[in-house]
Tab-separated table of C-alpha atoms and ligand atoms in Angstrom:
chain	number	residue	atom	x	y	z
A	1	UNK	CA	13.235	18.138	-21.539
A	2	UNK	CA	9.732	18.322	-23.026
A	3	UNK	CA	9.606	17.192	-26.680
A	4	UNK	CA	8.443	19.840	-29.092
A	5	UNK	CA	4.862	19.316	-30.267
A	6	UNK	CA	4.394	19.804	-33.987
A	7	UNK	CA	1.093	20.849	-35.481
A	8	UNK	CA	-0.017	19.901	-38.957
A	9	UNK	CA	-0.553	23.341	-40.422
A	10	UNK	CA	-1.644	24.201	-43.903
A	11	UNK	CA	1.078	25.700	-46.045
A	12	UNK	CA	1.300	26.452	-49.734
A	13	UNK	CA	3.995	26.330	-52.395
A	14	UNK	CA	3.849	26.049	-56.171
A	15	UNK	CA	5.036	22.424	-55.995
A	16	UNK	CA	2.406	21.526	-53.366
A	17	UNK	CA	-0.231	23.106	-55.583
A	18	UNK	CA	0.912	20.891	-58.439
A	19	UNK	CA	0.700	17.815	-56.248
A	20	UNK	CA	-2.832	18.828	-55.169
A	21	UNK	CA	-3.926	19.300	-58.793
A	22	UNK	CA	-2.344	16.057	-59.986
A	23	UNK	CA	-3.903	13.652	-57.513
A	24	UNK	CA	-5.648	14.398	-54.199
A	25	UNK	CA	-4.559	11.063	-52.762
A	26	UNK	CA	-0.913	11.789	-53.608
A	27	UNK	CA	-1.254	15.094	-51.788
A	28	UNK	CA	-2.881	13.373	-48.808
A	29	UNK	CA	-0.008	10.899	-48.495
A	30	UNK	CA	2.522	13.725	-48.640
A	31	UNK	CA	0.809	16.151	-46.282
A	32	UNK	CA	-1.313	14.108	-43.850
A	33	UNK	CA	-0.969	10.324	-44.175
A	34	UNK	CA	2.567	10.189	-42.796
A	35	UNK	CA	1.849	12.740	-40.071
A	36	UNK	CA	2.994	11.562	-36.632
A	37	UNK	CA	5.282	8.774	-37.939
A	38	UNK	CA	7.853	9.748	-35.327
A	39	UNK	CA	5.382	8.853	-32.545
A	40	UNK	CA	4.153	5.619	-34.089
A	41	UNK	CA	4.967	2.559	-31.912
A	42	UNK	CA	5.560	0.017	-33.280
A	43	UNK	CA	6.405	1.396	-36.699
A	44	UNK	CA	3.623	0.806	-39.173
A	45	UNK	CA	1.557	2.568	-41.829
A	46	UNK	CA	2.657	6.102	-41.053
A	47	UNK	CA	6.310	5.145	-41.125
A	48	UNK	CA	5.758	3.396	-44.430
A	49	UNK	CA	4.077	6.492	-45.885
A	50	UNK	CA	7.006	8.642	-44.738
A	51	UNK	CA	9.429	6.267	-46.496
A	52	UNK	CA	7.406	6.604	-49.715
A	53	UNK	CA	7.133	10.366	-49.318
A	54	UNK	CA	10.925	10.546	-49.350
A	55	UNK	CA	11.319	8.692	-52.653
A	56	UNK	CA	12.723	10.790	-55.480
A	57	UNK	CA	13.198	9.987	-59.152
A	58	UNK	CA	16.590	9.862	-60.862
A	59	UNK	CA	15.986	13.112	-62.848
A	60	UNK	CA	14.827	14.946	-59.716
A	61	UNK	CA	17.851	13.660	-57.778
A	62	UNK	CA	20.188	14.761	-60.595
A	63	UNK	CA	18.623	18.220	-60.531
A	64	UNK	CA	19.016	18.343	-56.768
A	65	UNK	CA	22.757	17.571	-56.850
A	66	UNK	CA	23.263	20.332	-59.447
A	67	UNK	CA	21.401	22.764	-57.165
A	68	UNK	CA	23.443	21.742	-54.114
A	69	UNK	CA	26.717	22.022	-56.021
A	70	UNK	CA	25.773	25.530	-57.202
A	71	UNK	CA	24.942	26.453	-53.632
A	72	UNK	CA	28.532	25.437	-52.757
A	73	UNK	CA	29.747	27.652	-55.607
A	74	UNK	CA	28.033	30.604	-53.913
A	75	UNK	CA	29.572	29.685	-50.560
A	76	UNK	CA	33.023	29.684	-52.156
A	77	UNK	CA	32.315	32.976	-53.853
A	78	UNK	CA	31.149	34.541	-50.609
A	79	UNK	CA	34.366	33.395	-48.952
A	80	UNK	CA	36.328	35.216	-51.668
A	81	UNK	CA	37.256	32.093	-53.582
A	82	UNK	CA	35.795	30.535	-56.686
A	83	UNK	CA	35.161	27.192	-58.384
A	84	UNK	CA	35.954	26.302	-61.976
A	85	UNK	CA	33.527	24.364	-64.168
A	86	UNK	CA	35.458	21.140	-63.559
A	87	UNK	CA	35.505	21.719	-59.787
A	88	UNK	CA	31.784	22.415	-59.805
A	89	UNK	CA	31.204	19.272	-61.809
A	90	UNK	CA	33.343	17.259	-59.394
A	91	UNK	CA	31.311	18.611	-56.482
A	92	UNK	CA	28.060	17.572	-58.183
A	93	UNK	CA	29.427	14.152	-59.174
A	94	UNK	CA	30.536	13.493	-55.585
A	95	UNK	CA	27.089	14.421	-54.296
A	96	UNK	CA	25.560	12.149	-56.909
A	97	UNK	CA	27.813	9.222	-55.940
A	98	UNK	CA	27.131	9.669	-52.262
A	99	UNK	CA	23.332	9.795	-52.790
A	100	UNK	CA	23.502	6.835	-55.150
A	101	UNK	CA	25.350	4.813	-52.488
A	102	UNK	CA	22.724	5.679	-49.868
A	103	UNK	CA	19.932	4.621	-52.178
A	104	UNK	CA	21.392	1.523	-53.777
A	105	UNK	CA	22.417	-0.020	-50.434
A	106	UNK	CA	20.391	-0.071	-47.239
A	107	UNK	CA	22.227	3.023	-45.972
A	108	UNK	CA	19.115	5.195	-46.507
A	109	UNK	CA	17.416	3.227	-43.724
A	110	UNK	CA	19.578	4.970	-41.133
A	111	UNK	CA	17.657	8.206	-41.788
A	112	UNK	CA	14.823	7.391	-44.179
A	113	UNK	CA	13.361	10.884	-43.929
A	114	UNK	CA	16.649	12.561	-44.891
A	115	UNK	CA	18.897	10.321	-46.964
A	116	UNK	CA	18.576	9.677	-50.692
A	117	UNK	CA	16.206	6.876	-51.646
A	118	UNK	CA	15.438	6.608	-55.330
A	119	UNK	CA	12.052	5.596	-56.670
A	120	UNK	CA	13.788	3.355	-59.206
A	121	UNK	CA	15.749	1.440	-56.538
A	122	UNK	CA	12.726	1.118	-54.279
A	123	UNK	CA	10.554	-0.380	-56.996
A	124	UNK	CA	13.330	-2.454	-58.533
A	125	UNK	CA	13.194	-0.639	-61.872
A	126	UNK	CA	16.312	-1.236	-63.832
A	127	UNK	CA	18.339	1.934	-64.390
A	128	UNK	CA	19.944	1.538	-67.775
A	129	UNK	CA	23.444	2.685	-68.605
A	130	UNK	CA	21.887	5.232	-70.985
A	131	UNK	CA	19.980	6.831	-68.120
A	132	UNK	CA	22.992	7.152	-65.832
A	133	UNK	CA	25.022	8.452	-68.763
A	134	UNK	CA	22.269	11.012	-69.458
A	135	UNK	CA	22.434	12.098	-65.812
A	136	UNK	CA	26.221	12.423	-65.991
A	137	UNK	CA	25.968	14.427	-69.196
A	138	UNK	CA	23.353	16.722	-67.670
A	139	UNK	CA	25.628	17.386	-64.697
A	140	UNK	CA	28.514	18.143	-67.039
A	141	UNK	CA	26.537	20.485	-69.319
A	142	UNK	CA	24.726	22.257	-66.454
A	143	UNK	CA	27.841	22.928	-64.380
A	144	UNK	CA	29.833	24.121	-67.387
A	145	UNK	CA	26.991	26.367	-68.525
A	146	UNK	CA	26.729	27.822	-65.027
A	147	UNK	CA	30.459	28.570	-64.835
A	148	UNK	CA	31.216	29.618	-68.390
A	149	UNK	CA	28.187	30.848	-70.294
A	150	UNK	CA	28.010	34.563	-71.174
A	151	UNK	CA	24.301	34.542	-70.181
A	152	UNK	CA	25.262	33.778	-66.582
A	153	UNK	CA	28.206	36.174	-66.420
A	154	UNK	CA	26.031	38.686	-64.586
A	155	UNK	CA	25.273	36.111	-61.869
A	156	UNK	CA	28.921	35.144	-61.488
A	157	UNK	CA	30.005	38.795	-61.299
A	158	UNK	CA	27.423	39.965	-58.782
A	159	UNK	CA	29.044	41.126	-55.578
A	160	UNK	CA	28.036	39.123	-52.492
A	161	UNK	CA	26.882	42.261	-50.694
A	162	UNK	CA	24.084	42.638	-53.241
A	163	UNK	CA	22.823	39.085	-52.789
A	164	UNK	CA	19.380	38.881	-51.278
A	165	UNK	CA	18.903	35.140	-51.214
A	166	UNK	CA	20.774	31.950	-52.130
A	167	UNK	CA	18.684	28.775	-51.964
A	168	UNK	CA	17.138	30.005	-48.731
A	169	UNK	CA	13.851	28.529	-47.728
A	170	UNK	CA	11.630	31.342	-46.556
A	171	UNK	CA	7.949	31.867	-45.946
A	172	UNK	CA	5.427	34.659	-45.937
A	173	UNK	CA	1.787	34.886	-44.956
A	174	UNK	CA	-0.905	34.972	-47.587
A	175	UNK	CA	-4.622	34.678	-46.747
A	176	UNK	CA	-3.459	33.787	-43.243
A	177	UNK	CA	-1.473	30.800	-44.517
A	178	UNK	CA	2.231	30.131	-44.656
A	179	UNK	CA	3.548	30.253	-48.220
A	180	UNK	CA	6.937	28.732	-49.014
A	181	UNK	CA	9.325	30.423	-51.403
A	182	UNK	CA	12.822	29.183	-52.250
A	183	UNK	CA	14.306	31.402	-54.938
A	184	UNK	CA	17.556	29.802	-56.061
A	185	UNK	CA	19.264	33.145	-56.271
A	186	UNK	CA	18.164	36.766	-55.943
A	187	UNK	CA	20.150	39.963	-55.922
A	188	UNK	CA	19.373	43.664	-55.837
A	189	UNK	CA	20.979	46.346	-57.950
A	190	UNK	CA	19.946	49.965	-58.536
A	191	UNK	CA	16.570	49.458	-56.843
A	192	UNK	CA	15.866	46.452	-59.093
A	193	UNK	CA	15.527	42.871	-57.952
A	194	UNK	CA	16.643	39.932	-60.112
A	195	UNK	CA	15.359	36.469	-59.241
A	196	UNK	CA	16.972	33.396	-60.770
A	197	UNK	CA	15.818	29.820	-60.828
A	198	UNK	CA	18.062	26.946	-61.970
A	199	UNK	CA	16.245	24.367	-64.029
A	200	UNK	CA	17.630	21.037	-65.127
A	201	UNK	CA	14.550	19.916	-67.068
A	202	UNK	CA	12.953	21.262	-70.197
A	203	UNK	CA	10.967	24.542	-70.162
A	204	UNK	CA	7.387	24.155	-68.872
A	205	UNK	CA	4.567	26.651	-68.512
A	206	UNK	CA	4.416	25.954	-64.759
A	207	UNK	CA	7.980	27.240	-64.331
A	208	UNK	CA	6.753	30.739	-65.143
A	209	UNK	CA	3.954	30.465	-62.596
A	210	UNK	CA	6.409	29.323	-59.934
A	211	UNK	CA	8.706	32.248	-60.696
A	212	UNK	CA	5.790	34.664	-60.382
A	213	UNK	CA	5.069	33.298	-56.907
A	214	UNK	CA	8.679	34.251	-56.081
A	215	UNK	CA	7.951	37.743	-57.408
A	216	UNK	CA	5.015	37.949	-54.964
A	217	UNK	CA	7.440	36.878	-52.252
A	218	UNK	CA	9.896	39.624	-53.306
A	219	UNK	CA	7.130	42.269	-53.117
A	220	UNK	CA	6.324	41.117	-49.589
A	221	UNK	CA	9.843	40.475	-48.331
A	222	UNK	CA	11.816	43.355	-49.836
A	223	UNK	CA	8.906	45.728	-50.552
A	224	UNK	CA	9.905	45.737	-54.191
A	225	UNK	CA	7.600	47.256	-56.801
A	226	UNK	CA	6.521	44.521	-59.224
A	227	UNK	CA	7.840	46.488	-62.214
A	228	UNK	CA	11.277	46.482	-60.615
A	229	UNK	CA	11.517	42.694	-60.623
A	230	UNK	CA	12.949	40.538	-63.390
A	231	UNK	CA	12.605	36.777	-63.294
A	232	UNK	CA	15.043	34.405	-64.958
A	233	UNK	CA	14.438	30.749	-65.711
A	234	UNK	CA	17.928	29.374	-66.379
A	235	UNK	CA	17.619	26.037	-68.175
A	236	UNK	CA	21.113	24.808	-67.456
A	237	UNK	CA	20.805	21.522	-69.324
A	238	UNK	CA	19.295	23.255	-72.356
A	239	UNK	CA	21.856	26.064	-72.175
A	240	UNK	CA	19.350	28.866	-72.343
A	241	UNK	CA	17.985	31.593	-70.105
A	242	UNK	CA	14.490	32.993	-70.285
A	243	UNK	CA	14.270	36.513	-68.840
A	244	UNK	CA	10.795	37.662	-67.800
A	245	UNK	CA	10.278	41.241	-66.672
A	246	UNK	CA	7.320	41.188	-64.264
A	247	UNK	CA	4.110	42.706	-65.598
A	248	UNK	CA	1.293	43.616	-63.248
A	249	UNK	CA	-1.385	41.692	-65.164
A	250	UNK	CA	0.700	38.486	-65.204
A	251	UNK	CA	1.463	38.881	-61.523
A	252	UNK	CA	-2.250	39.347	-60.758
A	253	UNK	CA	-3.057	36.221	-62.749
A	254	UNK	CA	-0.498	34.279	-60.724
A	255	UNK	CA	-1.925	35.699	-57.506
A	256	UNK	CA	-5.460	34.680	-58.535
A	257	UNK	CA	-4.285	31.184	-59.363
A	258	UNK	CA	-2.504	30.990	-56.037
A	259	UNK	CA	-5.613	32.213	-54.158
A	260	UNK	CA	-7.837	29.649	-55.857
A	261	UNK	CA	-5.404	26.835	-55.136
A	262	UNK	CA	-4.964	27.916	-51.532
A	263	UNK	CA	-8.733	28.153	-50.911
A	264	UNK	CA	-9.249	24.670	-52.360
A	265	UNK	CA	-6.597	23.327	-49.998
A	266	UNK	CA	-8.162	25.224	-47.052
A	267	UNK	CA	-11.532	23.604	-47.738
A	268	UNK	CA	-10.179	20.129	-47.059
A	269	UNK	CA	-7.392	20.858	-44.605
A	270	UNK	CA	-7.591	19.040	-41.278
A	271	UNK	CA	-5.412	18.303	-38.284
A	272	UNK	CA	-4.736	14.533	-38.212
A	273	UNK	CA	-3.998	14.729	-34.455
A	274	UNK	CA	-7.447	16.113	-33.701
A	275	UNK	CA	-9.881	15.848	-36.625
A	276	UNK	CA	-11.565	12.860	-38.209
A	277	UNK	CA	-10.220	11.690	-41.528
A	278	UNK	CA	-12.708	12.184	-44.406
A	279	UNK	CA	-11.266	9.905	-47.065
A	280	UNK	CA	-13.856	11.212	-49.572
A	281	UNK	CA	-11.775	14.368	-49.772
A	282	UNK	CA	-8.798	12.447	-51.085
A	283	UNK	CA	-9.876	10.503	-54.184
A	284	UNK	CA	-7.373	8.612	-56.291
A	285	UNK	CA	-6.736	10.068	-59.719
A	286	UNK	CA	-6.841	6.707	-61.479
A	287	UNK	CA	-4.751	8.209	-64.244
A	288	UNK	CA	-2.553	5.327	-65.465
A	289	UNK	CA	0.356	7.532	-66.545
A	290	UNK	CA	0.368	9.431	-63.245
A	291	UNK	CA	0.251	6.229	-61.215
A	292	UNK	CA	3.100	4.588	-63.091
A	293	UNK	CA	5.566	7.203	-61.924
A	294	UNK	CA	3.942	7.914	-58.561
A	295	UNK	CA	6.072	7.194	-55.504
A	296	UNK	CA	3.008	5.914	-53.611
A	297	UNK	CA	1.990	3.306	-56.175
A	298	UNK	CA	3.187	0.474	-53.920
A	299	UNK	CA	0.847	1.395	-51.064
A	300	UNK	CA	-2.027	3.129	-52.870
A	301	UNK	CA	-5.262	1.158	-53.259
A	302	UNK	CA	-6.212	3.301	-56.277
A	303	UNK	CA	-2.996	2.802	-58.226
A	304	UNK	CA	-3.853	2.091	-61.827
A	305	UNK	CA	-2.033	-0.561	-63.806
B	1	SF4	S1	-0.724	5.726	-57.262
B	1	SF4	FE1	-2.064	6.908	-58.633
B	1	SF4	S2	-3.954	7.196	-57.488
B	1	SF4	FE2	-2.410	6.547	-56.022
B	1	SF4	S3	-1.566	8.450	-55.185
B	1	SF4	FE3	-0.307	7.896	-56.913
B	1	SF4	S4	-1.162	8.975	-58.693
B	1	SF4	FE4	-2.701	8.993	-57.059
């Protein structure tokens, strides 16, 4: 059987845009540096970059287990069953324990591109009891809020046949480029579309931008009129929901920002299998704060501090 040939294509998402803005070198490691690690014999630099690309921080990992547990909640619901707050919490805690085991032992090495490998374990940063307790508390609050809060009643009551999307990774074409969209949950009702995003951090301005990129996705995917879309940022750990009815001018602003970001990425995009590497395109940020928490700090020649 002939092995499938992958091509390093440009694609855009709100999180990739953030990476690109934060530090070009970080973006290069994540999008190009590791490219072809699966063909590298013997394993070397590319493999090492892939290992670093897969590092995640404790807060991001905690958020991920909450998302995966909620996805299970939807699977149960679709099957006609349900999960209580304590069952949802148990699901999330089990996912957390399993990921923690992979990361804190050498188990992650069996599939370094898939299994959990925490930044803190990799760099030998001590994880205090307070931090693990904070993670446990976040899981508890978020799962209870999801299952019991009046603000999320509408989500829990929505009939599965009106669901449009549950954590499904999808793409659409914009300016000839693949754009990723992963709305956590979307449903349609009376010609209106409601798009929800679960957040386990504190509210940030960028969350609203990301949600607007999902609104652009909804216009493309379900041919929804922008005015018929409502976005919801559900801050599960903060126990609050921000509802944002889409306005044309805000959506246009988001689209402009997306176009600018995409064009900047296009200008420097290259195919590592074919094109020469122009390292000048990928400067290091040199920002001490950014470097301190950057997963590539152990291999980056521009890491500050
Ligand atoms: S260590 Fe610093 S300079 Fe290097 S990729 Fe990370 S943020 Fe950029």
